[in-house]
Amino acid sequence: MALINSTTRRLLVIQACVAAAGFLAFSWLSGPYAAWSALAGGGIGFITTAFFALRVFAGGAKRPAKVIVRTFYVGESQKILLTVALFVVAILWLEVSFLPMFVTYMVSLMAFWIVLLPALSGTQD
């Protein structure tokens, strides 16, 4: 059994592409400092999604419903804390430019919801 399903794999690929596209776009628009900042923002989106997926799907599908729901709540709480921690690290230690980082993170987050909409509506396998 695969640890991560195809929807999650697709999401991670799209988020990695968003990070790369943000890097290229801000490199062209504003230079290397903004480009690396954008890559940091896209990376935060990618890392937190990968963490959540590994945390939630690690136990497999043959668990009691209560355990699955608890895993989702705990995983989402940990994802939020990890996101805050990564933003603090990026801002304080990497000294990134906030706007490119945040814009690319937000696009990465939008990709998260856009990819999951068909899965949540039942129109995707």
Backbone as numpy.savetxt, mean C-alpha at the origin, in Angstrom:
# Nx Ny Nz CAx CAy CAz Cx Cy Cz
-1.27 -23.99 -1.37 -2.10 -22.81 -1.37 -1.23 -21.56 -1.37
-1.54 -20.63 -2.23 -0.76 -19.40 -2.31 -1.02 -18.53 -1.08
0.04 -17.90 -0.60 -0.09 -17.05 0.57 -0.89 -15.78 0.24
-0.73 -15.27 -0.97 -1.42 -14.06 -1.38 -2.22 -14.37 -2.64
-3.50 -13.98 -2.68 -4.34 -14.29 -3.83 -4.05 -13.36 -5.01
-4.70 -13.64 -6.14 -4.41 -12.90 -7.36 -4.82 -11.43 -7.28
-5.90 -11.12 -6.58 -6.31 -9.72 -6.43 -5.25 -8.94 -5.66
-4.72 -9.53 -4.61 -3.69 -8.86 -3.82 -2.41 -8.70 -4.63
-2.06 -9.73 -5.39 -0.87 -9.63 -6.25 -1.04 -8.50 -7.26
-2.22 -8.43 -7.87 -2.52 -7.38 -8.85 -2.41 -6.01 -8.19
-2.95 -5.90 -6.99 -2.89 -4.64 -6.26 -1.46 -4.23 -5.97
-0.64 -5.17 -5.52 0.76 -4.85 -5.22 1.53 -4.43 -6.47
1.25 -5.08 -7.60 1.89 -4.70 -8.85 1.47 -3.28 -9.25
0.19 -2.98 -9.13 -0.30 -1.65 -9.47 0.30 -0.60 -8.54
0.37 -0.90 -7.26 0.97 0.06 -6.33 2.45 0.27 -6.61
3.16 -0.77 -7.00 4.56 -0.61 -7.38 4.68 0.25 -8.64
3.76 0.06 -9.57 3.74 0.89 -10.78 3.42 2.34 -10.45
2.52 2.57 -9.51 2.19 3.93 -9.07 3.43 4.59 -8.48
4.17 3.87 -7.66 5.39 4.41 -7.06 6.40 4.77 -8.15
6.57 3.88 -9.13 7.50 4.14 -10.23 7.02 5.31 -11.08
5.74 5.36 -11.37 5.19 6.46 -12.17 5.32 7.79 -11.43
5.08 7.78 -10.12 5.27 8.99 -9.32 6.71 9.44 -9.35
7.62 8.49 -9.23 9.05 8.80 -9.31 9.39 9.46 -10.64
8.93 8.86 -11.73 9.23 9.40 -13.06 8.56 10.75 -13.29
7.30 10.88 -12.90 6.57 12.14 -13.11 7.21 13.29 -12.31
7.50 13.05 -11.05 8.09 14.12 -10.25 9.54 14.38 -10.63
10.21 13.36 -11.15 11.57 13.57 -11.66 11.53 14.53 -12.84
10.58 14.33 -13.70 10.44 15.17 -14.89 9.94 16.57 -14.51
8.99 16.64 -13.57 8.38 17.92 -13.21 9.23 18.75 -12.25
9.84 18.09 -11.27 10.47 18.86 -10.20 11.90 18.48 -9.85
12.41 17.42 -10.41 13.78 17.05 -10.14 13.93 15.86 -9.21
15.18 15.50 -8.92 15.45 14.26 -8.17 14.94 14.26 -6.73
14.99 15.38 -6.04 14.53 15.43 -4.65 13.05 15.10 -4.57
12.25 15.70 -5.43 10.82 15.42 -5.46 10.56 13.99 -5.92
11.38 13.50 -6.86 11.20 12.14 -7.37 11.41 11.10 -6.26
12.47 11.26 -5.48 12.73 10.33 -4.37 11.66 10.45 -3.30
11.14 11.65 -3.11 10.05 11.85 -2.16 8.80 11.10 -2.62
8.51 11.20 -3.92 7.36 10.49 -4.48 7.54 8.98 -4.35
8.74 8.51 -4.60 9.02 7.08 -4.46 8.81 6.63 -3.01
9.19 7.48 -2.06 8.96 7.14 -0.65 7.47 7.02 -0.37
6.66 7.94 -0.89 5.21 7.88 -0.68 4.60 6.64 -1.29
4.99 6.33 -2.53 4.50 5.11 -3.17 4.98 3.87 -2.44
6.20 3.93 -1.93 6.74 2.81 -1.16 5.99 2.57 0.13
5.57 3.65 0.77 4.79 3.51 2.00 3.48 2.80 1.70
2.82 3.19 0.62 1.57 2.52 0.23 1.79 1.04 -0.06
2.85 0.74 -0.79 3.17 -0.65 -1.16 3.51 -1.48 0.08
4.39 -0.96 0.93 4.84 -1.71 2.10 3.68 -2.01 3.05
2.83 -1.02 3.28 1.72 -1.24 4.21 0.69 -2.21 3.66
0.46 -2.16 2.35 -0.47 -3.12 1.73 0.10 -4.53 1.80
1.39 -4.68 1.50 2.03 -5.99 1.57 1.99 -6.53 3.00
2.27 -5.68 3.97 2.21 -6.08 5.37 0.81 -6.59 5.73
-0.20 -5.81 5.37 -1.58 -6.18 5.69 -1.94 -7.52 5.03
-1.58 -7.67 3.76 -1.91 -8.91 3.05 -1.23 -10.11 3.69
0.03 -9.98 4.03 0.74 -11.10 4.66 0.15 -11.40 6.04
-0.22 -10.37 6.76 -0.79 -10.54 8.10 -2.14 -11.23 8.05
-2.98 -10.81 7.12 -4.36 -11.31 7.05 -4.44 -12.69 6.41
-3.70 -12.90 5.33 -3.83 -14.14 4.59 -2.90 -15.25 5.07
-2.05 -14.98 6.04 -1.08 -15.98 6.50 -1.75 -17.21 7.12
-2.89 -17.05 7.75 -3.54 -18.16 8.43 -4.38 -19.05 7.54
-4.56 -18.68 6.28 -5.38 -19.47 5.38 -6.87 -19.18 5.56
-7.67 -19.75 4.69 -9.11 -19.48 4.68 -9.89 -20.40 5.60
-9.29 -21.48 6.05 -10.03 -22.46 6.85 -9.91 -22.16 8.33
-10.26 -20.91 8.68 -10.27 -20.49 10.08 -11.69 -20.10 10.44
-12.02 -20.14 11.71 -13.36 -19.68 12.12 -13.56 -18.20 11.74
-14.80 -17.84 11.46 -15.12 -16.48 11.04 -14.66 -15.44 12.06
-14.82 -15.74 13.33 -14.38 -14.81 14.38 -12.89 -14.51 14.27
-12.12 -15.54 14.01 -10.67 -15.38 13.91 -10.33 -14.54 12.68
-11.01 -14.77 11.57 -10.75 -14.01 10.35 -11.08 -12.53 10.57
-12.23 -12.26 11.17 -12.63 -10.87 11.42 -11.64 -10.20 12.37
-11.26 -10.89 13.42 -10.29 -10.34 14.37 -8.96 -10.05 13.66
-8.55 -10.96 12.80 -7.31 -10.77 12.06 -7.38 -9.53 11.18
-8.53 -9.30 10.54 -8.70 -8.10 9.72 -8.61 -6.84 10.57
-9.30 -6.81 11.71 -9.26 -5.63 12.57 -7.85 -5.36 13.10
-7.21 -6.39 13.59 -5.85 -6.24 14.12 -4.90 -5.85 12.99
-5.03 -6.50 11.84 -4.18 -6.19 10.69 -4.34 -4.76 10.23
-5.57 -4.27 10.17 -5.82 -2.89 9.74 -5.28 -1.90 10.77
-5.43 -2.21 12.04 -4.88 -1.33 13.09 -3.35 -1.27 12.98
-2.75 -2.41 12.77 -1.29 -2.45 12.62 -0.86 -1.73 11.35
-1.65 -1.84 10.29 -1.32 -1.15 9.04 -1.35 0.36 9.24
-2.33 0.85 9.97 -2.41 2.29 10.24 -1.21 2.75 11.06
-0.85 1.99 12.10 0.31 2.34 12.91 1.60 2.30 12.08
1.73 1.29 11.22 2.90 1.19 10.36 2.95 2.37 9.38
1.80 2.77 8.85 1.75 3.91 7.94 2.24 5.18 8.63
1.73 5.42 9.83 2.16 6.61 10.59 3.67 6.55 10.86
4.15 5.39 11.27 5.58 5.24 11.56 6.43 5.48 10.31
6.00 4.97 9.18 6.76 5.16 7.94 6.74 6.62 7.48
5.61 7.29 7.67 5.56 8.72 7.35 6.51 9.51 8.26
6.54 9.19 9.54 7.44 9.87 10.47 8.89 9.63 10.06
9.22 8.40 9.76 10.58 8.07 9.32 10.93 8.84 8.05
10.02 8.84 7.08 10.29 9.52 5.81 10.47 11.02 6.01
9.63 11.62 6.83 9.69 13.07 7.01 10.90 13.48 7.86
11.13 12.78 8.95 12.19 13.19 9.86 13.58 12.70 9.45
13.69 11.46 9.04 15.02 10.91 8.76 15.41 11.00 7.29
14.46 10.76 6.40 14.80 10.84 4.98 14.69 12.27 4.47
14.02 13.13 5.25 13.86 14.54 4.91 13.30 14.73 3.50
12.19 14.07 3.25 11.56 14.14 1.93 10.72 15.41 1.80
10.37 15.72 0.57 9.43 16.80 0.30 8.02 16.24 0.51
7.24 16.89 1.34 5.96 16.33 1.75 4.97 16.17 0.59
4.81 17.19 -0.25 3.78 17.14 -1.28 3.96 15.98 -2.26
5.13 15.78 -2.88 5.28 14.63 -3.78 5.06 13.29 -3.07
5.56 13.20 -1.83 5.38 11.96 -1.07 3.90 11.70 -0.82
3.19 12.71 -0.36 1.79 12.53 -0.01 0.92 12.30 -1.24
1.18 13.00 -2.33 0.40 12.81 -3.57 0.55 11.38 -4.07
1.78 10.90 -4.11 2.01 9.54 -4.60 1.40 8.50 -3.65
1.48 8.75 -2.35 0.83 7.86 -1.39 -0.67 7.83 -1.63
-1.28 8.98 -1.83 -2.74 9.05 -2.04 -3.15 8.32 -3.32
-2.37 8.46 -4.39 -2.68 7.74 -5.63 -2.54 6.23 -5.39
-1.54 5.84 -4.62 -1.37 4.44 -4.26 -2.57 3.94 -3.45
-3.06 4.76 -2.54 -4.22 4.41 -1.75 -5.48 4.32 -2.62
-5.61 5.23 -3.58 -6.75 5.17 -4.51 -6.69 3.88 -5.32
-5.49 3.48 -5.74 -5.34 2.23 -6.49 -5.81 1.05 -5.65
-5.54 1.11 -4.35 -5.97 0.07 -3.43 -7.49 -0.11 -3.52
-8.24 0.99 -3.43 -9.70 0.90 -3.45 -10.24 0.59 -4.84
-9.62 1.11 -5.87 -10.09 0.84 -7.24 -9.92 -0.64 -7.58
-8.80 -1.23 -7.20 -8.57 -2.65 -7.47 -9.52 -3.52 -6.65
-9.80 -3.12 -5.42 -10.65 -3.94 -4.57 -12.14 -3.82 -4.86
-12.58 -2.76 -5.51 -14.02 -2.60 -5.78 -14.63 -3.79 -6.53
-14.04 -4.24 -7.65 -14.64 -5.42 -8.31 -14.62 -6.67 -7.44
-13.56 -6.84 -6.64 -13.49 -8.01 -5.76 -14.57 -7.94 -4.69
-14.83 -6.76 -4.16 -15.82 -6.61 -3.11 -17.25 -6.72 -3.65
-17.44 -6.36 -4.93 -18.78 -6.42 -5.51 -19.11 -7.83 -6.01
-18.12 -8.71 -6.03 -18.37 -10.09 -6.48 -18.26 -10.27 -7.97
-17.76 -9.27 -8.70 -17.63 -9.40 -10.14 -16.28 -9.92 -10.57
-15.44 -10.24 -9.61 -14.10 -10.72 -9.90 -13.87 -12.02 -9.15
-13.09 -12.91 -9.72 -12.80 -14.19 -9.05 -11.91 -14.03 -7.88
